[in-house]
Short mmCIF file of C-alpha atoms in Angstrom, two decimals:
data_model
loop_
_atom_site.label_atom_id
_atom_site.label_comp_id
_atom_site.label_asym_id
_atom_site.label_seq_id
_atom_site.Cartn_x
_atom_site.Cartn_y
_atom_site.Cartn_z
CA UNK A 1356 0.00 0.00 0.00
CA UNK A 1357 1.54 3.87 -1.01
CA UNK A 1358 1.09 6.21 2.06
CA UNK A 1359 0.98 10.05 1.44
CA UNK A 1360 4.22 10.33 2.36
CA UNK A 1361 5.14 8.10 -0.36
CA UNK A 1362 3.23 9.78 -3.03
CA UNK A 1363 5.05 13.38 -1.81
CA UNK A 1364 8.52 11.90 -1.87
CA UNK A 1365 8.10 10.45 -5.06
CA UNK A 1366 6.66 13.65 -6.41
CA UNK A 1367 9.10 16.20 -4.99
CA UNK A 1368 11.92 13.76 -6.02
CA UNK A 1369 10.69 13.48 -9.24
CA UNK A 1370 10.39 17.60 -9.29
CA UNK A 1371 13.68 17.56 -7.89
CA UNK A 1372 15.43 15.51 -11.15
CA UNK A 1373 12.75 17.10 -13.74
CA UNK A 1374 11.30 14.29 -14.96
CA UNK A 1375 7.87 15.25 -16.53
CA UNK A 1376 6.67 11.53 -16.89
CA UNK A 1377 7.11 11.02 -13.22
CA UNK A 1378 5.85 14.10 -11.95
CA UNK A 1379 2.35 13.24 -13.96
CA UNK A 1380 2.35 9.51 -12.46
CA UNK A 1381 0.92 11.35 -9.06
CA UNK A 1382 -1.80 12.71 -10.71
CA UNK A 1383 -5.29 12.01 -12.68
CA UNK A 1384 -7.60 13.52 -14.99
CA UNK A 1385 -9.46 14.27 -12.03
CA UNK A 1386 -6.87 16.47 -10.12
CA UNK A 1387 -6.72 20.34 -9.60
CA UNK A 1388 -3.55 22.17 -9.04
CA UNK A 1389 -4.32 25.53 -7.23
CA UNK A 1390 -1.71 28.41 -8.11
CA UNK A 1391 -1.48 32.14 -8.09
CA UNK A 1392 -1.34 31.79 -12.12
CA UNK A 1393 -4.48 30.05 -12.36
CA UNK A 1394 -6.01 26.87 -11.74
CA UNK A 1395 -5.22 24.05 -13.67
CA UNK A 1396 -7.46 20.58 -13.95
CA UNK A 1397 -6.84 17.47 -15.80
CA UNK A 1398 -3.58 15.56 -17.07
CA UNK A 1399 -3.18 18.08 -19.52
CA UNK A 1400 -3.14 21.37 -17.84
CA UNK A 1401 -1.14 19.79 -15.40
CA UNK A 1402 1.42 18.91 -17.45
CA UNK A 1403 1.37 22.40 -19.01
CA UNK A 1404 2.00 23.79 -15.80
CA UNK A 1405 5.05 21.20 -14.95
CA UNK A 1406 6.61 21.99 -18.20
CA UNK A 1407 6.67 25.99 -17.55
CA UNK A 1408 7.74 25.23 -14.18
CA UNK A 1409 10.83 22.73 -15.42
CA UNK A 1410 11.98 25.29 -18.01
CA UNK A 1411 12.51 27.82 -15.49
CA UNK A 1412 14.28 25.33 -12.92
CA UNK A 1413 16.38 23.65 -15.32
CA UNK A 1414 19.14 26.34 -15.67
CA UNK A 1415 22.28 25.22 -13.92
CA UNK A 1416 22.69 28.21 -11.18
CA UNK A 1417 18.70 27.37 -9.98
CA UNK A 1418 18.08 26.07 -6.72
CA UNK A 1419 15.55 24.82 -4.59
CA UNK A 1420 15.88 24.78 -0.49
CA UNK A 1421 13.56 22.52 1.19
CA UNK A 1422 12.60 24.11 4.76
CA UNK A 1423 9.54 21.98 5.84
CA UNK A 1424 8.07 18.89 5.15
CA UNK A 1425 4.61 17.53 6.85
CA UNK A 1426 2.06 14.95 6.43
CA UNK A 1427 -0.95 14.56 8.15
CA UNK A 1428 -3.34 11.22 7.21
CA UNK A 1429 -4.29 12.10 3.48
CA UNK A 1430 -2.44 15.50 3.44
CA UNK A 1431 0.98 16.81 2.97
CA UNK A 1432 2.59 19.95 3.20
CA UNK A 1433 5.91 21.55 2.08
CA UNK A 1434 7.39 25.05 2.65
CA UNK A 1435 10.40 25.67 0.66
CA UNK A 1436 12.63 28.84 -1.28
CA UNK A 1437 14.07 28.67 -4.39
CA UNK A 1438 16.06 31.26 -6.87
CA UNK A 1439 16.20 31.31 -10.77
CA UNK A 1440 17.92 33.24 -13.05
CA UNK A 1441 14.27 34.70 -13.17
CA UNK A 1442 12.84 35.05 -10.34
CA UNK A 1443 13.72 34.83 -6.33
CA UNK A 1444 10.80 32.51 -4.30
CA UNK A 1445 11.45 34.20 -1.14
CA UNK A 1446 8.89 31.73 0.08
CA UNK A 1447 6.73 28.78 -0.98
CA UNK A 1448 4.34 26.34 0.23
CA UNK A 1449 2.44 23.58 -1.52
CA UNK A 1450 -0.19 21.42 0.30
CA UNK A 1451 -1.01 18.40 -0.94
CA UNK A 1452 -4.56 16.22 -0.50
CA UNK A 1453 -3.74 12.39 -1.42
CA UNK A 1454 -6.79 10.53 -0.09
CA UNK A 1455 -5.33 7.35 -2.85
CA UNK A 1456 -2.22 7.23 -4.41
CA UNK A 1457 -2.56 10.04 -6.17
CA UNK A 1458 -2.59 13.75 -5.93
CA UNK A 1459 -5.87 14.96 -5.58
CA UNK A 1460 -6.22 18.51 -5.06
CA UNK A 1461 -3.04 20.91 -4.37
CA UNK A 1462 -2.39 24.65 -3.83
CA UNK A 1463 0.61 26.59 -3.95
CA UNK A 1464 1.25 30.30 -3.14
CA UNK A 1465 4.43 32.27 -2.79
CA UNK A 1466 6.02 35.48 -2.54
CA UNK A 1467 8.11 35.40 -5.60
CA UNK A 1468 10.27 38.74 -6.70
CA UNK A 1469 11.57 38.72 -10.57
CA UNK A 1470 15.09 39.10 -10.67
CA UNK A 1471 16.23 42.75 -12.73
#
């Protein structure tokens, strides 16, 4: 049986190494992804998202600092900071619902400056 904690590590390792066919294994076509650039729903818009997000994390000087990790029963929760060559994500937090082995529902908000 894959706990929520599972299904998180999975995902954020799979964030971590960029690999778009493993980040969209946690999800379905029933999943929302909640952001501050919209609302996504489905596989596809999903994987939109993911593929914006991995071209502006794929340079070599970006970085992403874990600060927080959680779960709770069918929940997780992450805060974290990153920097980009484009932008500097002061702070970040994603939580996670993950009542199967999937991801569910999940939000994410930030304070995120764009670099000069």
């Amino acid at each position: 049986m894959t706990t929520t904690e599972d299904v998180l590590n999975h995902h954020l390792e799979a964030f971590e190494s960029q690999d778009l066919d493993a980040v969209m294994e946690d999800y379905t076509d029933e999943s929302t992804v909640v952001t501050n650039m919209g609302t996504f729903r489905g596989l596809a818009e999903i994987e939109g998202l993911f593929e914006t997000l991995f071209d502006e994390f794929d340079a070599p000087d970006a970085s992403i600092t874990m600060d927080e990790q959680l779960v709770e029963d069918e929940f997780g929760y992450i805060t974290w900071t990153a920097e980009t060559p484009e932008n500097d994500y002061e702070f970040a937090t994603d939580t996670f619902h993950i009542p199967d082995d999937e991801i569910a529902f999940q939000t994410f908000a930030g304070k995120i400056s764009p670099k000069e």
